[in-house]
């Protein structure tokens, strides 16, 4: 394979909150996927996905681990992790517990996301987060694996 068609699939993942210069690019996950499809055009090998509202929503099911790392017992946000927002997105909630806690540091996505995920079963987040499940199922399906029902 070579040239423009030298790929089997392109999987795109964005946060709903990209917030470029105070401007929100997307209203929700469906809007993000729709706009990405429009940007790419009619391409059956393109699979857009969006973390709703951002990647950190997928960490919220592991709040007890977040509490341990932050060294604080602040209560978990209630409800569906992908619906947690109310002008206080998941990354800000995680940052807040780290800064309230005795960990003496703020939340850092690159460092702390791995520490939050490592001791946990990703299936817990997949079951709680439909956008994460769709993203994982695209990867599984394209690689010949069994999708998660």
Short mmCIF file of C-alpha atoms in Angstrom, two decimals:
data_model
loop_
_atom_site.label_atom_id
_atom_site.label_comp_id
_atom_site.label_asym_id
_atom_site.label_seq_id
_atom_site.Cartn_x
_atom_site.Cartn_y
_atom_site.Cartn_z
CA UNK A 1 0.00 0.00 0.00
CA UNK A 2 1.19 3.48 -0.77
CA UNK A 3 -0.12 6.97 -1.35
CA UNK A 4 -3.37 8.40 -0.04
CA UNK A 5 -4.93 4.98 0.58
CA UNK A 6 -1.97 3.51 2.50
CA UNK A 7 -3.95 2.80 5.66
CA UNK A 8 -6.56 0.38 6.91
CA UNK A 9 -8.25 2.81 9.27
CA UNK A 10 -7.83 6.13 11.02
CA UNK A 11 -9.20 6.36 14.55
CA UNK A 12 -9.52 9.90 15.88
CA UNK A 13 -10.02 10.78 19.54
CA UNK A 14 -10.65 14.28 20.85
CA UNK A 15 -12.00 15.81 24.01
CA UNK A 16 -15.32 17.61 23.67
CA UNK A 17 -13.57 20.42 25.57
CA UNK A 18 -10.73 21.52 23.37
CA UNK A 19 -11.34 25.15 24.41
CA UNK A 20 -9.05 26.93 21.97
CA UNK A 21 -8.65 30.57 23.07
CA UNK A 22 -11.88 30.48 25.06
CA UNK A 23 -13.87 29.09 22.14
CA UNK A 24 -15.48 25.68 22.47
CA UNK A 25 -15.13 23.70 19.26
CA UNK A 26 -17.84 21.19 20.15
CA UNK A 27 -21.13 21.14 22.05
CA UNK A 28 -21.01 17.45 22.97
CA UNK A 29 -19.55 14.12 21.81
CA UNK A 30 -22.02 13.74 18.94
CA UNK A 31 -21.22 17.23 17.68
CA UNK A 32 -17.48 16.49 17.87
CA UNK A 33 -17.84 13.29 15.86
CA UNK A 34 -20.11 14.99 13.31
CA UNK A 35 -17.67 17.86 12.78
CA UNK A 36 -14.69 15.53 12.47
CA UNK A 37 -16.58 13.56 9.80
CA UNK A 38 -17.32 16.83 7.97
CA UNK A 39 -13.64 17.86 8.10
CA UNK A 40 -12.49 14.50 6.74
CA UNK A 41 -15.28 14.02 4.22
CA UNK A 42 -16.92 10.78 3.18
CA UNK A 43 -14.31 8.23 4.22
CA UNK A 44 -15.48 4.81 5.45
CA UNK A 45 -12.02 4.20 6.97
CA UNK A 46 -12.36 7.15 9.37
CA UNK A 47 -13.64 6.44 12.88
CA UNK A 48 -14.13 9.59 14.99
CA UNK A 49 -14.52 9.36 18.77
CA UNK A 50 -14.81 11.93 21.54
CA UNK A 51 -14.21 11.82 25.26
CA UNK A 52 -17.21 13.45 26.87
CA UNK A 53 -16.43 15.98 28.16
CA UNK A 54 -12.77 15.15 28.40
CA UNK A 55 -10.47 12.19 28.97
CA UNK A 56 -10.59 12.63 32.74
CA UNK A 57 -14.25 11.57 32.76
CA UNK A 58 -12.92 8.08 32.10
CA UNK A 59 -10.86 8.30 35.31
CA UNK A 60 -13.80 9.21 37.57
CA UNK A 61 -14.91 5.57 38.11
CA UNK A 62 -11.59 5.16 39.95
CA UNK A 63 -12.27 7.93 42.47
CA UNK A 64 -11.02 5.84 45.40
CA UNK A 65 -7.62 5.62 43.69
CA UNK A 66 -7.73 9.37 43.03
CA UNK A 67 -8.46 9.91 46.74
CA UNK A 68 -5.46 7.75 47.73
CA UNK A 69 -3.10 9.54 45.34
CA UNK A 70 -4.37 12.97 46.38
CA UNK A 71 -4.40 11.98 50.06
CA UNK A 72 -7.86 13.47 50.52
CA UNK A 73 -11.35 12.03 51.09
CA UNK A 74 -13.37 14.49 49.00
CA UNK A 75 -16.53 12.80 47.73
CA UNK A 76 -16.76 11.55 44.17
CA UNK A 77 -18.85 13.47 41.65
CA UNK A 78 -22.23 11.78 41.35
CA UNK A 79 -23.87 10.39 38.25
CA UNK A 80 -22.62 9.19 34.90
CA UNK A 81 -18.91 10.10 34.59
CA UNK A 82 -19.42 11.31 31.01
CA UNK A 83 -22.12 13.74 32.16
CA UNK A 84 -20.05 15.30 34.96
CA UNK A 85 -19.52 18.93 34.10
CA UNK A 86 -21.70 21.84 35.32
CA UNK A 87 -18.92 24.31 34.45
CA UNK A 88 -16.57 22.19 36.54
CA UNK A 89 -15.16 19.53 34.19
CA UNK A 90 -13.61 16.26 35.39
CA UNK A 91 -10.01 17.48 35.04
CA UNK A 92 -10.79 20.42 37.33
CA UNK A 93 -12.42 18.13 39.88
CA UNK A 94 -9.37 15.87 39.90
CA UNK A 95 -7.05 18.89 40.10
CA UNK A 96 -9.11 20.23 43.01
CA UNK A 97 -8.83 17.06 45.10
CA UNK A 98 -5.08 16.91 44.48
CA UNK A 99 -4.69 20.52 45.59
CA UNK A 100 -6.91 20.01 48.65
CA UNK A 101 -5.09 16.86 49.63
CA UNK A 102 -1.82 16.19 51.35
CA UNK A 103 -0.09 15.00 48.19
CA UNK A 104 1.64 18.42 47.97
CA UNK A 105 1.20 18.60 44.20
CA UNK A 106 -1.40 19.34 41.59
CA UNK A 107 -2.88 16.86 39.13
CA UNK A 108 -0.75 16.23 36.05
CA UNK A 109 -2.45 14.23 33.28
CA UNK A 110 0.75 12.67 31.95
CA UNK A 111 1.95 11.56 35.36
CA UNK A 112 -1.23 10.86 37.29
CA UNK A 113 -3.56 9.28 34.71
CA UNK A 114 -1.25 6.28 34.50
CA UNK A 115 -1.11 6.02 38.29
CA UNK A 116 -4.91 6.18 38.46
CA UNK A 117 -5.42 3.54 35.77
CA UNK A 118 -2.68 1.03 36.70
CA UNK A 119 -4.24 -0.59 39.78
CA UNK A 120 -7.73 -0.65 38.29
CA UNK A 121 -9.72 -2.70 35.80
CA UNK A 122 -10.43 -0.63 32.68
CA UNK A 123 -13.66 -2.62 32.24
CA UNK A 124 -15.12 -0.65 35.17
CA UNK A 125 -14.70 2.59 33.22
CA UNK A 126 -15.81 0.96 29.96
CA UNK A 127 -19.07 -0.17 31.59
CA UNK A 128 -19.68 3.29 33.07
CA UNK A 129 -18.69 5.35 30.00
CA UNK A 130 -20.44 4.73 26.68
CA UNK A 131 -18.05 6.89 24.63
CA UNK A 132 -15.05 4.99 26.03
CA UNK A 133 -16.82 1.72 25.27
CA UNK A 134 -17.45 2.82 21.66
CA UNK A 135 -13.80 3.85 21.28
CA UNK A 136 -12.49 0.54 22.66
CA UNK A 137 -14.98 -1.43 20.57
CA UNK A 138 -13.78 0.30 17.40
CA UNK A 139 -10.21 -0.76 18.20
CA UNK A 140 -11.31 -4.31 19.03
CA UNK A 141 -13.48 -4.63 15.94
CA UNK A 142 -10.84 -3.30 13.55
CA UNK A 143 -8.21 -5.61 15.03
CA UNK A 144 -10.42 -8.68 14.69
CA UNK A 145 -11.25 -8.96 18.38
CA UNK A 146 -14.58 -9.51 20.05
CA UNK A 147 -16.44 -6.32 20.91
CA UNK A 148 -17.68 -5.66 24.42
CA UNK A 149 -21.48 -6.08 24.55
#
